XYZ file of C-alpha atoms in Angstrom:
470
model
C 0.000 0.000 0.000
C 1.807 3.177 -1.172
C -0.142 5.690 0.965
C 0.534 4.669 4.553
C -1.599 7.468 6.029
C -2.756 10.996 5.323
C -3.024 13.998 7.598
C -4.692 17.401 7.323
C -2.811 20.061 9.278
C -2.803 23.869 9.657
C 0.163 26.194 9.307
C -0.016 29.118 11.786
C 3.512 30.592 11.967
C 3.080 31.365 15.677
C 3.052 27.624 16.377
C 6.836 27.762 15.846
C 8.222 28.810 19.260
C 10.770 31.197 17.746
C 7.872 33.030 16.092
C 5.155 32.640 18.730
C 7.386 33.506 21.685
C 4.836 31.936 24.032
C 1.743 32.882 22.038
C 1.603 29.302 20.770
C 0.310 28.306 24.199
C -3.008 29.819 23.115
C -3.463 26.913 20.686
C -2.256 24.142 22.986
C -4.699 21.576 21.563
C -3.387 22.226 18.041
C 0.208 21.876 19.226
C -0.574 18.583 20.972
C -2.423 17.203 17.949
C 0.428 18.259 15.652
C 2.935 16.504 17.898
C 0.755 13.387 17.674
C 0.850 13.647 13.880
C 4.629 13.974 13.896
C 4.945 10.917 16.138
C 2.608 8.833 13.967
C 4.550 9.717 10.834
C 7.842 8.833 12.514
C 6.425 5.447 13.553
C 5.241 4.755 9.986
C 8.785 5.479 8.725
C 7.800 6.530 5.194
C 10.374 6.873 2.456
C 8.677 10.039 1.191
C 6.363 12.673 2.640
C 4.173 14.460 0.101
C 3.132 17.932 1.311
C 0.523 20.002 -0.499
C 0.775 23.681 0.431
C -1.229 26.808 -0.468
C 1.887 28.956 -0.061
C 4.325 27.450 -2.544
C 4.392 28.475 -6.219
C 0.782 28.849 -7.347
C -0.773 29.470 -10.750
C -4.383 29.830 -11.827
C -4.162 27.045 -14.420
C -1.243 24.828 -13.315
C -0.415 22.803 -10.211
C 3.288 23.188 -9.546
C 5.434 20.339 -8.197
C 8.746 21.605 -6.793
C 11.739 20.367 -8.830
C 15.342 19.791 -7.866
C 17.256 17.875 -5.220
C 15.944 19.785 -2.220
C 15.214 23.144 -0.665
C 15.546 25.161 2.505
C 13.772 28.097 4.069
C 13.378 30.142 7.211
C 10.846 32.195 9.123
C 12.739 35.423 8.464
C 9.593 37.141 7.163
C 8.048 36.355 10.569
C 11.044 37.884 12.381
C 12.612 34.551 13.260
C 15.450 33.944 10.760
C 17.011 31.482 13.181
C 14.116 29.063 12.619
C 15.419 27.280 9.522
C 14.351 24.038 7.860
C 15.536 21.987 4.928
C 14.645 18.780 3.158
C 15.744 16.600 0.276
C 13.280 16.092 -2.559
C 12.215 12.768 -4.029
C 13.102 13.737 -7.596
C 12.074 10.380 -9.014
C 8.583 10.493 -7.507
C 8.097 14.142 -8.497
C 9.228 13.395 -12.032
C 7.064 10.308 -12.447
C 4.048 12.193 -11.099
C 4.649 14.951 -13.655
C 4.890 12.342 -16.424
C 1.591 10.754 -15.396
C -0.059 14.180 -15.287
C 1.151 14.839 -18.819
C -0.144 11.485 -20.038
C -3.545 12.087 -18.416
C -3.994 15.698 -19.522
C -3.682 17.088 -15.981
C -2.222 20.597 -15.909
C 0.556 19.918 -13.399
C 4.293 19.423 -13.405
C 7.702 20.721 -12.362
C 7.975 23.681 -14.751
C 7.795 27.429 -14.070
C 9.148 27.468 -10.521
C 9.214 31.008 -9.077
C 9.853 30.365 -5.375
C 12.399 27.595 -4.720
C 12.704 28.308 -0.996
C 10.461 26.402 1.394
C 7.239 28.171 2.349
C 5.725 28.225 5.836
C 2.903 25.908 4.736
C 5.622 23.287 4.189
C 8.048 24.148 6.985
C 5.490 23.944 9.797
C 4.612 20.289 9.073
C 8.353 19.578 8.739
C 8.933 21.191 12.157
C 6.775 18.549 13.804
C 7.868 15.629 11.597
C 11.579 16.345 12.057
C 10.968 16.973 15.754
C 9.584 13.443 16.192
C 12.050 11.728 13.850
C 14.505 9.358 15.593
C 18.039 10.699 15.919
C 20.505 9.079 13.561
C 17.812 7.698 11.223
C 17.829 9.195 7.698
C 14.882 11.496 7.164
C 12.366 10.832 4.413
C 12.474 12.761 1.180
C 9.731 15.273 0.355
C 7.537 16.056 -2.631
C 6.110 19.577 -2.402
C 2.933 20.283 -4.374
C 1.177 23.593 -4.983
C -2.465 24.435 -5.548
C -4.139 26.200 -8.481
C -7.369 27.829 -9.591
C -8.349 24.683 -11.463
C -11.335 22.521 -10.636
C -11.814 20.151 -7.702
C -11.620 17.306 -10.246
C -8.123 18.375 -11.351
C -6.859 18.565 -7.762
C -8.354 15.138 -7.045
C -6.783 13.685 -10.194
C -3.412 15.123 -9.161
C -3.714 13.202 -5.892
C -4.499 10.038 -7.871
C -1.423 10.618 -10.046
C 0.769 11.022 -6.955
C -0.627 7.782 -5.550
C -0.144 5.906 -8.830
C 3.421 7.172 -9.229
C 4.215 5.995 -5.699
C 2.730 2.568 -6.516
C 4.785 2.254 -9.694
C 7.999 3.204 -7.878
C 7.264 1.100 -4.800
C 7.409 4.106 -2.485
C 6.015 4.091 1.039
C 4.392 7.530 1.286
C 2.634 9.680 3.863
C 0.497 12.516 2.515
C 0.276 15.781 4.470
C -2.360 18.294 3.357
C -1.312 21.668 4.750
C -4.089 24.251 5.000
C -5.853 26.509 7.455
C -9.632 26.608 7.670
C -11.592 29.895 7.729
C -9.721 33.132 8.415
C -12.945 34.915 9.411
C -14.105 33.341 12.640
C -13.989 36.411 14.898
C -14.590 40.128 14.509
C -11.530 40.652 16.697
C -9.362 38.480 14.430
C -6.920 39.888 11.856
C -9.331 39.272 8.958
C -12.631 40.123 10.639
C -15.781 38.020 10.783
C -18.013 36.489 8.129
C -20.972 34.216 8.948
C -19.586 31.722 6.442
C -16.445 31.345 8.578
C -17.804 29.240 11.441
C -20.071 27.396 9.008
C -17.094 26.465 6.827
C -15.127 25.166 9.805
C -18.121 23.142 10.951
C -18.457 21.560 7.504
C -14.759 20.706 7.272
C -14.664 19.226 10.767
C -17.655 17.098 9.836
C -15.756 15.783 6.809
C -12.649 15.206 8.923
C -14.767 13.136 11.309
C -16.787 11.207 8.713
C -14.212 10.744 5.959
C -16.833 11.644 3.319
C -14.452 13.269 0.846
C -17.152 13.976 -1.738
C -18.047 17.052 0.313
C -14.518 18.418 -0.281
C -15.252 18.370 -4.002
C -18.823 19.641 -4.068
C -18.444 22.547 -1.634
C -19.502 25.820 -3.248
C -16.458 27.875 -4.244
C -18.153 31.190 -3.524
C -19.030 30.020 -0.025
C -15.435 28.928 0.562
C -14.118 32.272 -0.695
C -16.401 34.194 1.645
C -15.059 32.072 4.499
C -11.517 33.067 3.416
C -10.118 29.556 3.685
C -6.826 28.306 2.264
C -6.908 24.525 2.752
C -9.809 23.167 0.693
C -7.869 22.422 -2.504
C -5.065 20.886 -0.465
C -7.635 18.524 1.052
C -8.957 17.719 -2.434
C -5.497 16.515 -3.528
C -5.270 14.401 -0.378
C -8.680 12.884 -1.143
C -7.454 11.867 -4.592
C -4.382 10.197 -3.107
C -6.795 8.013 -1.083
C -9.172 7.325 -3.998
C -10.921 3.997 -3.498
C -9.139 3.314 -0.220
C -11.147 2.624 2.966
C -9.915 4.816 5.817
C -10.436 5.406 9.516
C -10.990 9.166 9.931
C -10.072 11.004 13.136
C -10.569 14.656 13.972
C -7.684 15.216 16.365
C -8.345 18.872 17.173
C -10.019 22.085 16.082
C -9.369 25.562 17.452
C -9.875 29.147 16.383
C -9.015 31.464 19.289
C -7.246 34.014 17.075
C -9.980 34.179 14.436
C -8.417 31.570 12.104
C -9.535 27.943 12.099
C -6.899 25.296 12.794
C -7.966 21.710 12.179
C -5.859 18.557 12.567
C -7.115 15.239 11.213
C -5.792 11.767 10.490
C -6.871 9.250 7.835
C -5.540 5.724 8.267
C -6.113 3.139 5.511
C -8.031 0.099 6.769
C -7.934 -1.901 3.555
C -6.161 -2.243 0.240
C -5.851 0.617 -2.211
C -8.801 0.581 -4.614
C -10.751 -1.970 -2.595
C -13.687 0.331 -1.778
C -15.634 1.416 -4.852
C -17.897 3.608 -2.718
C -14.901 5.880 -2.115
C -14.182 6.578 -5.782
C -15.350 10.143 -5.535
C -14.303 11.508 -8.924
C -17.205 9.915 -10.790
C -19.655 10.983 -8.080
C -18.352 14.542 -8.239
C -18.571 14.681 -12.029
C -22.186 13.480 -11.910
C -23.087 16.057 -9.250
C -21.231 18.788 -11.128
C -23.017 18.002 -14.409
C -26.394 18.028 -12.655
C -25.605 21.375 -11.017
C -24.600 22.951 -14.342
C -27.746 21.621 -16.025
C -29.915 23.016 -13.235
C -28.202 26.419 -13.405
C -28.587 26.582 -17.167
C -32.273 25.672 -16.990
C -32.855 28.479 -14.485
C -30.999 31.217 -16.408
C -33.006 34.362 -16.999
C -33.335 35.927 -20.503
C -30.333 38.268 -20.098
C -28.018 35.422 -19.127
C -29.329 33.180 -21.916
C -28.595 35.994 -24.354
C -25.042 36.389 -23.050
C -24.464 32.637 -23.318
C -25.834 32.466 -26.870
C -23.682 35.408 -27.944
C -20.386 34.012 -26.616
C -21.038 30.407 -27.661
C -21.891 31.451 -31.226
C -18.823 33.665 -31.450
C -16.422 31.028 -30.088
C -17.829 28.173 -32.167
C -18.719 29.984 -35.391
C -16.701 33.239 -35.296
C -19.795 35.350 -35.850
C -21.856 37.798 -33.842
C -25.562 37.238 -33.302
C -28.302 39.828 -33.487
C -30.694 39.928 -30.542
C -33.283 37.246 -31.351
C -37.021 37.787 -31.582
C -39.037 37.163 -28.451
C -36.780 39.003 -26.017
C -38.450 41.103 -23.303
C -39.244 44.515 -24.762
C -37.145 46.416 -22.221
C -33.999 44.687 -23.493
C -34.607 46.208 -26.913
C -35.955 49.591 -25.811
C -33.511 50.341 -22.963
C -29.892 51.499 -23.128
C -27.624 50.820 -20.141
C -24.113 49.857 -19.226
C -23.604 46.278 -18.119
C -20.944 43.789 -17.075
C -20.806 40.147 -18.093
C -18.884 37.847 -15.726
C -17.827 34.284 -16.492
C -16.835 31.667 -13.927
C -15.673 28.057 -14.062
C -15.846 26.028 -10.859
C -16.455 29.241 -8.935
C -13.269 30.874 -10.242
C -13.435 33.995 -12.378
C -12.819 33.224 -16.069
C -13.481 36.660 -17.525
C -15.299 39.915 -16.798
C -15.750 42.860 -19.156
C -18.320 45.618 -19.091
C -19.315 49.158 -19.878
C -20.093 51.839 -17.316
C -22.303 53.763 -19.740
C -24.132 52.362 -22.769
C -22.188 52.063 -26.022
C -24.740 50.089 -28.070
C -28.197 50.861 -29.438
C -29.917 48.656 -26.838
C -29.247 46.743 -23.655
C -29.605 43.505 -25.617
C -26.784 44.536 -27.952
C -24.721 45.718 -24.966
C -25.011 42.269 -23.392
C -24.090 40.501 -26.640
C -20.991 42.658 -27.148
C -19.787 42.438 -23.554
C -20.279 38.669 -23.373
C -17.937 38.257 -26.340
C -15.422 40.644 -24.789
C -15.544 38.824 -21.437
C -14.699 35.542 -23.151
C -12.111 36.791 -25.621
C -10.636 40.140 -24.537
C -10.127 40.095 -20.787
C -6.333 40.634 -20.579
C -6.106 38.508 -17.423
C -7.125 35.320 -19.236
C -6.592 33.501 -22.493
C -9.559 33.297 -24.855
C -12.327 30.889 -23.888
C -11.889 27.606 -25.741
C -14.833 25.686 -27.234
C -14.419 22.838 -24.749
C -14.824 25.302 -21.852
C -18.207 26.616 -22.976
C -20.366 23.966 -21.221
C -18.566 24.717 -17.931
C -19.181 28.466 -17.926
C -21.506 30.107 -15.407
C -22.653 33.616 -16.373
C -23.676 36.727 -14.415
C -25.029 39.836 -16.105
C -24.961 43.044 -14.047
C -26.986 45.957 -15.417
C -25.744 49.293 -14.077
C -27.601 52.402 -13.055
C -26.069 55.726 -14.100
C -23.083 56.603 -11.847
C -23.551 59.459 -9.375
C -20.757 61.508 -7.757
C -20.293 61.152 -3.997
C -18.331 63.194 -1.488
C -16.491 60.398 0.289
C -16.419 56.708 1.287
C -19.125 57.207 3.924
C -21.700 57.194 1.109
C -20.690 53.715 -0.025
C -22.013 50.301 0.993
C -19.961 47.372 -0.257
C -23.063 45.191 -0.709
C -25.354 47.815 -2.279
C -23.106 50.055 -4.366
C -20.329 49.598 -6.876
C -17.613 52.232 -6.946
C -15.705 54.168 -9.603
C -12.421 55.850 -8.674
C -11.187 58.351 -11.253
C -8.722 61.205 -11.776
C -8.762 64.347 -13.871
C -6.192 62.890 -16.283
C -8.581 60.121 -17.359
C -7.506 57.175 -15.195
C -10.462 55.204 -13.878
C -11.016 51.983 -11.972
C -14.313 50.259 -11.212
C -15.440 47.513 -8.874
C -18.876 45.915 -8.796
C -20.818 45.564 -5.528
C -21.406 42.420 -3.498
C -18.353 40.462 -4.616
C -17.123 37.378 -2.770
C -14.181 38.218 -0.526
C -14.725 42.012 -0.610
C -16.177 42.875 2.792
C -15.265 46.489 3.476
C -15.510 49.812 1.662
C -11.765 50.330 2.150
C -11.064 47.073 0.289
C -13.527 47.974 -2.445
C -12.085 51.447 -3.047
C -8.472 50.210 -2.852
C -9.041 47.495 -5.442
C -10.897 49.857 -7.781
C -8.047 52.371 -7.484
C -5.417 49.721 -8.254
C -7.356 48.714 -11.357
C -7.152 52.334 -12.515
C -3.452 52.691 -11.524
C -4.464 55.379 -9.028
C -2.517 56.070 -5.836
C -5.049 56.915 -3.136
C -2.302 58.447 -1.021
C -2.145 61.351 -3.485
C -5.684 62.314 -2.503
C -6.376 63.662 -5.999
C -9.218 61.411 -7.064
C -13.001 61.385 -7.406
C -15.570 58.828 -6.295
C -18.797 57.761 -7.954
C -21.226 55.070 -6.950
C -23.735 53.027 -8.885
C -26.129 50.167 -8.298
C -26.627 46.994 -10.289
C -29.383 44.550 -11.006
C -27.695 41.153 -11.069
C -29.031 38.474 -13.388
C -27.977 34.844 -13.055
């Protein structure tokens, strides 16, 4: 059995004594559970420890596997440069995993490394593993894996590829999924409070206790973003590494006294790899995902159906459609600015819009902006035909912007904001976006989009409202 055990662990820097300077005593249950994890891994004596971390090299469309013979790092950015860690990499396992990903069409591999030094999401697990490792016994090698903006299915398949590579090479492996839970558990915490925070932690702890990994895959991405979590995709890779394997789940601890959720869990195989067909979650996820997309599409309102028809026709046939007969009359008689947003698996895939109308009707505005969102957003490559069935659309119709005196006249849920300068620079942000909880955040992001330095003080604010269509 290549995967000897798997563990989900957090990575609060203050848990390292040189960083916490006694503050780590405030999460004593997490420390004790982490020490238990380190001891269990030492007793299993794996040849390789695979660590998935949200804080290593990360791309939107590629899961990075760290290359090379090894790496080192320190907690210098947390004012503790003396806390240093290093490890040797299992180059053969990393390379074979990358080969399998290439063969299977999984966007993952060892290319494009930006940050060779160890990140804290990797070093904190190593702190406890090395701390429990017997003196004089060679330490295991490490494979360090990053996350991406790709789908739950891709992360799960990456875990399967890691498992299969270990099987082919005869490696004895422990998987460690590094990731904190919600960062918004308390108003007094560093990231504030969101009602989704405690709910997210409750859901994850329930999965940790039950071992029902399907819930890792089907959790709504928008909900997870509002909870400000960082571990979900790490847990999805871990789930894939245990595909088809019966496990004994244990929730070892959960705490959140500083406003961030720290969960520690253990998953011990109780049978042979692949012996439990009820735990092959990829097929179940794909069925649930297809049903969800079909339900969303069936419920789309006329504006969203128009946006979808416009982009799909343009991508597949390279032509623009005219607004079809039978549309609501106000779409043809009204002029307004609008934004069309595209998402795949809850991740933004494109968003382009107009503040004021540029077309003869709102219907034509929607058609034009849908095409632009899919083909001209500079942050993304053009939408490919095979992506079209996966797209989820929002259409936001804007009211005319109105000048305001200052930020006190804004409400992040009700109003969008435009920040502009006399020399023509302008940045806009829509209202009620996942992860944007304060007016300060909203204004700052809009200003950055317009390349405006708020510190100069020479800028103007406008607000607008939207009617969101889904």
